[in-house]
Amino acid sequence: MPKSFNTFRVKATLPDELAPLYELAYNLHWSWNHRTIDLFHRLDRDLWNATSHNPVKMLGMIKQERLAQAVEDDGFMDQLRQVHQHLQENISGKTWFESKFGKSDIPRIAYFSMEFGLTECLPIYSGGLGILAGDHLKSASELGLPLVGVGLLYQQGYFQQYLNGDGWQQEAYADNDFYNLPIQSELDKDEQPVIVEVPFPDRIVYAQVWRAQVGRIPLYLLDTNIPQNQSADRKITYQLYGGDAETRIQQEMVLGVGGMLALRALDIHVHVCHMNEGHAAFMALERMRHRKTKDGLSTELAMEVVRSGTFFTTHTPVPAGIDEFVPEMAERYLRPLLDRCDVDLQEVMALGRKNPSDHTEPFNMAMLAIRTTASANGVSRLHGEVSRKMWSSIWPNTPTNEIPIGHVTNGIHTRSWTSPEMTELLRRYLGPDWIKKPADQSIWQRVEKIPDIELWRVHGRRRERLIAFTRRRLVAQLNRRGASARDIDAAREVLNPEALTIGFARRFATYKRASLLLRDKARLKKLLTDPERPVQFVFAGKAHPKDDEGKKLIKELVHFTRREEIRSHFVFIENYDINVARYLVEGVDIWMNTPRRPMEASGTSGMKVIPNGGLNLSILDGWWCEGYESDTGWAIGAGEDYDNAEYQDEVESKALYDVLENNVVPLFYGRVGDSLPRGWIAMMKSSMRKLGPVFSTNRMVKEYTERFYMRAHDNWDKLSANNFQRARDLVEWKQSVEAVWNQVEIADAHIESSGAEVGVALKVQASIRLGSLRPDDVVVQIYSGSLDYEQNIQEGTTEPMKCVGSEEDGLFKYE
């Protein structure tokens, strides 16, 4: 195929009166503002849908005659003025952050993520990790955080899914046209693209910087598909989670190292960096290199400063989910970076090993992240517990509950995932502050004021739209496969707008157990085909291209849906994305989740049904351990852990059928007199009232800010003040303690009692030999708790002891 000699860009010409459309199109604030979306609908609904809801592409394709008509349409122009004014108010008004911490005119925090799910027309996400990252930025915008996002701009993004005639997943990759996406190239003072140079083995890799504007928050995206690079390097940012291990380490070098270089090239100097998963951990090494080069700090001092302002969130509950690289590969890619600042390669390699002295161990990105950060957290309470156990080897002989990994439970950006109809209903009864304060529990209490009939009517309308959407998608899928006219006609009538509708849409990893529902097909068939109380299911989801076991699950489901007696009640929608997810979470009555506990770190899909009046039916894993109460949804099992996976599947599949048959179906169809399911509606309200304000990214981002971001920012300021004097003192103290720690021992300890009685204090005394250390250098604690059968302390607690005197030979007495 011939190569181009030169390129130029054709821009659409908008009448001056419509110029605000450009600003609206290029700020992704529209993705969670229904009035802005309605404005683009009004301009050309068919084109809006044809461009996958992409206002930039739409404005480039729309006919000039239609634009001229819009200028003459007083109603449209009035709506344009209102929507544009609303955007200005949202990006310039006073915010929560300003009210609590004061005004900040420069970014202080950088949020790094391998993927961001902001809207379906910007396909740089694959699943929950990216959707969470996108929601994080949206809430940061609403709360007014001085934050920027950093990620990669993928030429092809994640794959487009389609199924062959046998139900086997196939993958297609469509090129993204960056100039027709809601992103813009960052330009330098000479109006040239900003390009950074990332050190690679034997060469430099160049990355161009683009920006997606998310309300107040800029998201900077790096792209290596530029002429300055070799052909192979141009493909580094081709596909999200594509390629092999070498591609992955290259992407993570561009994200972590290139991301920090990009911020500095844009004159953005943040003090706090947040890694959303370990993919960006090389960022800490680049920060260390910069401090050594710019400030002349030692390696130990530079790392101490960097660690104080770096924060890590892990989303992975199993070691197999962490990126690891063979030592030779890791060394090859780290050497060019470390050679620039005279850092010992093996010291850095040790940071990524479980056993720092084992040179044969693979280099683990989560280990590197944990060892280069001040704080780390899991994404639900249960996941925090799992993570402390998983990473306990980093802190040997430390009680599990004292391992410094906490948790911040995930949430969703409420406005992005609430239907327009439900948004209007909630505004009417909860008041306008619902939009501004989605995490305010007092506001959500007003849900009880909503008349049952209005709530049920709105929810029913969204169920009808989900079913209409599903029928259209099924017809398109069948047409693409060349199905018979009979099958296509049947697809136009699948599902019942009045029936109990259950959704399941996930990444098709085996631990999520998408086929658990199929273990007793006869029992399932009875539920589906009950003429009086029918149940129907809508499934969607993708398996990773290399995950054949996940693909087998999809095939099994699809074969089941093709049974003549089943096809009207059980469907699979291909190519799950944000648009499909939106229809599902806004329209289903139940969101079903069946992970193998405790392998679901959090899970946020089920949270998205809450503000839409949907209910959850789930294994007690991830966030549902915190969200479940008897009046907010249903639990499958009681949170048991199993050693035998086959037995677990058998028990929990039966529990699932039991809950459906005995609890869910009777409550949904339990109607007396006015045909409203009053008991079901009461549970809808209880779920919305109790869970709506809690499982929100506005609550989550506030928690990150108050517990971590501002503390890290203050620590950075303290350690870097006066030419890093406090950091120097801290490093010197740590080194001095480490040098003589082998002198410290517990010489004697005893309790002045042979037994204990409730309400009676026990005096505990200890003699501690500190060697050349002083009491101010140490804390002496009692660690106590109940014992297991092996005499191990369970769930122990600490009590500080006081130094009450000194003895000879460097002994100090504590009690």
CSV table of N, CA, C and O in Angstrom, one decimal, residues 365-401:
chain,number,residue,atom,x,y,z
A,365,MET,N,6.1,-6.1,39.3
A,365,MET,CA,5.7,-4.7,39.3
A,365,MET,C,5.0,-4.2,40.6
A,365,MET,O,5.1,-3.1,41.0
A,366,ALA,N,4.2,-5.1,41.2
A,366,ALA,CA,3.5,-4.7,42.4
A,366,ALA,C,4.5,-4.6,43.6
A,366,ALA,O,4.3,-3.7,44.4
A,367,MET,N,5.4,-5.5,43.6
A,367,MET,CA,6.5,-5.4,44.6
A,367,MET,C,7.2,-4.1,44.5
A,367,MET,O,7.4,-3.4,45.5
A,368,LEU,N,7.6,-3.7,43.3
A,368,LEU,CA,8.2,-2.4,43.1
A,368,LEU,C,7.3,-1.3,43.5
A,368,LEU,O,7.8,-0.4,44.2
A,369,ALA,N,6.1,-1.4,43.2
A,369,ALA,CA,5.1,-0.3,43.6
A,369,ALA,C,5.0,-0.2,45.1
A,369,ALA,O,5.1,0.9,45.7
A,370,ILE,N,4.9,-1.3,45.8
A,370,ILE,CA,4.7,-1.3,47.3
A,370,ILE,C,6.0,-0.7,47.9
A,370,ILE,O,5.9,0.1,48.9
A,371,ARG,N,7.2,-1.1,47.4
A,371,ARG,CA,8.4,-0.7,48.1
A,371,ARG,C,8.8,0.7,47.7
A,371,ARG,O,9.8,1.2,48.3
A,372,THR,N,8.1,1.3,46.8
A,372,THR,CA,8.5,2.7,46.4
A,372,THR,C,7.4,3.7,46.8
A,372,THR,O,7.4,4.8,46.3
A,373,THR,N,6.4,3.3,47.7
A,373,THR,CA,5.3,4.2,48.0
A,373,THR,C,5.3,4.3,49.6
A,373,THR,O,5.7,3.4,50.3
A,374,ALA,N,4.6,5.3,50.0
A,374,ALA,CA,4.4,5.5,51.4
A,374,ALA,C,3.2,4.8,51.9
A,374,ALA,O,3.1,4.4,53.1
A,375,SER,N,2.2,4.6,51.0
A,375,SER,CA,0.9,4.0,51.4
A,375,SER,C,0.4,3.1,50.3
A,375,SER,O,0.7,3.4,49.1
A,376,ALA,N,-0.3,2.0,50.6
A,376,ALA,CA,-0.9,1.2,49.6
A,376,ALA,C,-2.3,0.8,50.1
A,376,ALA,O,-2.5,0.7,51.3
A,377,ASN,N,-3.2,0.5,49.2
A,377,ASN,CA,-4.5,0.1,49.6
A,377,ASN,C,-5.1,-0.9,48.6
A,377,ASN,O,-4.8,-0.9,47.4
A,378,GLY,N,-6.0,-1.7,49.2
A,378,GLY,CA,-6.9,-2.5,48.3
A,378,GLY,C,-8.2,-1.8,48.1
A,378,GLY,O,-8.3,-0.6,48.5
A,379,VAL,N,-9.1,-2.4,47.3
A,379,VAL,CA,-10.3,-1.6,46.8
A,379,VAL,C,-11.6,-2.1,47.4
A,379,VAL,O,-12.7,-1.7,46.9
A,380,SER,N,-11.5,-2.9,48.5
A,380,SER,CA,-12.7,-3.2,49.3
A,380,SER,C,-12.2,-3.6,50.7
A,380,SER,O,-11.0,-4.0,50.8
A,381,ARG,N,-13.0,-3.7,51.6
A,381,ARG,CA,-12.5,-4.2,53.0
A,381,ARG,C,-12.0,-5.6,52.9
A,381,ARG,O,-10.9,-5.8,53.4
A,382,LEU,N,-12.7,-6.5,52.2
A,382,LEU,CA,-12.2,-7.9,52.1
A,382,LEU,C,-10.9,-7.9,51.3
A,382,LEU,O,-10.0,-8.6,51.6
A,383,HIS,N,-10.8,-7.1,50.2
A,383,HIS,CA,-9.6,-7.1,49.4
A,383,HIS,C,-8.4,-6.6,50.2
A,383,HIS,O,-7.3,-7.0,50.0
A,384,GLY,N,-8.7,-5.6,51.1
A,384,GLY,CA,-7.6,-5.2,51.9
A,384,GLY,C,-7.0,-6.3,52.8
A,384,GLY,O,-5.8,-6.5,52.9
A,385,GLU,N,-7.9,-7.2,53.3
A,385,GLU,CA,-7.5,-8.3,54.1
A,385,GLU,C,-6.7,-9.3,53.2
A,385,GLU,O,-5.6,-9.8,53.6
A,386,VAL,N,-7.2,-9.6,52.0
A,386,VAL,CA,-6.6,-10.5,51.1
A,386,VAL,C,-5.2,-9.9,50.7
A,386,VAL,O,-4.2,-10.7,50.7
A,387,SER,N,-5.1,-8.6,50.5
A,387,SER,CA,-3.8,-8.0,50.1
A,387,SER,C,-2.8,-8.1,51.2
A,387,SER,O,-1.6,-8.3,50.9
A,388,ARG,N,-3.2,-7.9,52.4
A,388,ARG,CA,-2.2,-7.9,53.5
A,388,ARG,C,-1.6,-9.3,53.6
A,388,ARG,O,-0.5,-9.5,53.9
A,389,LYS,N,-2.5,-10.4,53.4
A,389,LYS,CA,-1.9,-11.7,53.5
A,389,LYS,C,-1.1,-12.0,52.2
A,389,LYS,O,0.0,-12.6,52.3
A,390,MET,N,-1.5,-11.5,51.1
A,390,MET,CA,-0.8,-11.8,49.8
A,390,MET,C,0.6,-11.2,49.8
A,390,MET,O,1.6,-11.8,49.3
A,391,TRP,N,0.8,-10.0,50.4
A,391,TRP,CA,2.1,-9.3,50.4
A,391,TRP,C,2.8,-9.4,51.7
A,391,TRP,O,3.7,-8.6,52.0
A,392,SER,N,2.4,-10.3,52.6
A,392,SER,CA,3.0,-10.3,54.0
A,392,SER,C,4.5,-10.6,54.0
A,392,SER,O,5.2,-10.3,54.9
A,393,SER,N,5.0,-11.3,52.9
A,393,SER,CA,6.4,-11.6,52.8
A,393,SER,C,7.3,-10.4,52.8
A,393,SER,O,8.5,-10.5,53.2
A,394,ILE,N,6.7,-9.2,52.4
A,394,ILE,CA,7.5,-8.0,52.4
A,394,ILE,C,7.8,-7.6,53.8
A,394,ILE,O,8.8,-6.9,54.1
A,395,TRP,N,6.9,-7.9,54.8
A,395,TRP,CA,7.1,-7.6,56.2
A,395,TRP,C,7.1,-8.9,57.0
A,395,TRP,O,6.1,-9.2,57.7
A,396,PRO,N,8.2,-9.6,57.0
A,396,PRO,CA,8.2,-11.0,57.6
A,396,PRO,C,8.0,-10.8,59.2
A,396,PRO,O,8.4,-9.9,59.8
A,397,ASN,N,7.3,-11.8,59.7
A,397,ASN,CA,7.0,-11.9,61.2
A,397,ASN,C,6.2,-10.7,61.7
A,397,ASN,O,6.3,-10.4,62.9
A,398,THR,N,5.5,-10.0,60.8
A,398,THR,CA,4.6,-9.0,61.2
A,398,THR,C,3.2,-9.5,61.3
A,398,THR,O,2.7,-10.1,60.3
A,399,PRO,N,2.5,-9.2,62.3
A,399,PRO,CA,1.1,-9.6,62.4
A,399,PRO,C,0.3,-9.1,61.2
A,399,PRO,O,0.5,-7.9,60.7
A,400,THR,N,-0.6,-9.9,60.6
A,400,THR,CA,-1.2,-9.6,59.4
A,400,THR,C,-2.0,-8.3,59.5
A,400,THR,O,-2.0,-7.4,58.6
A,401,ASN,N,-2.7,-8.0,60.6
A,401,ASN,CA,-3.5,-6.8,60.7
A,401,ASN,C,-2.6,-5.6,60.9
A,401,ASN,O,-3.2,-4.5,60.9
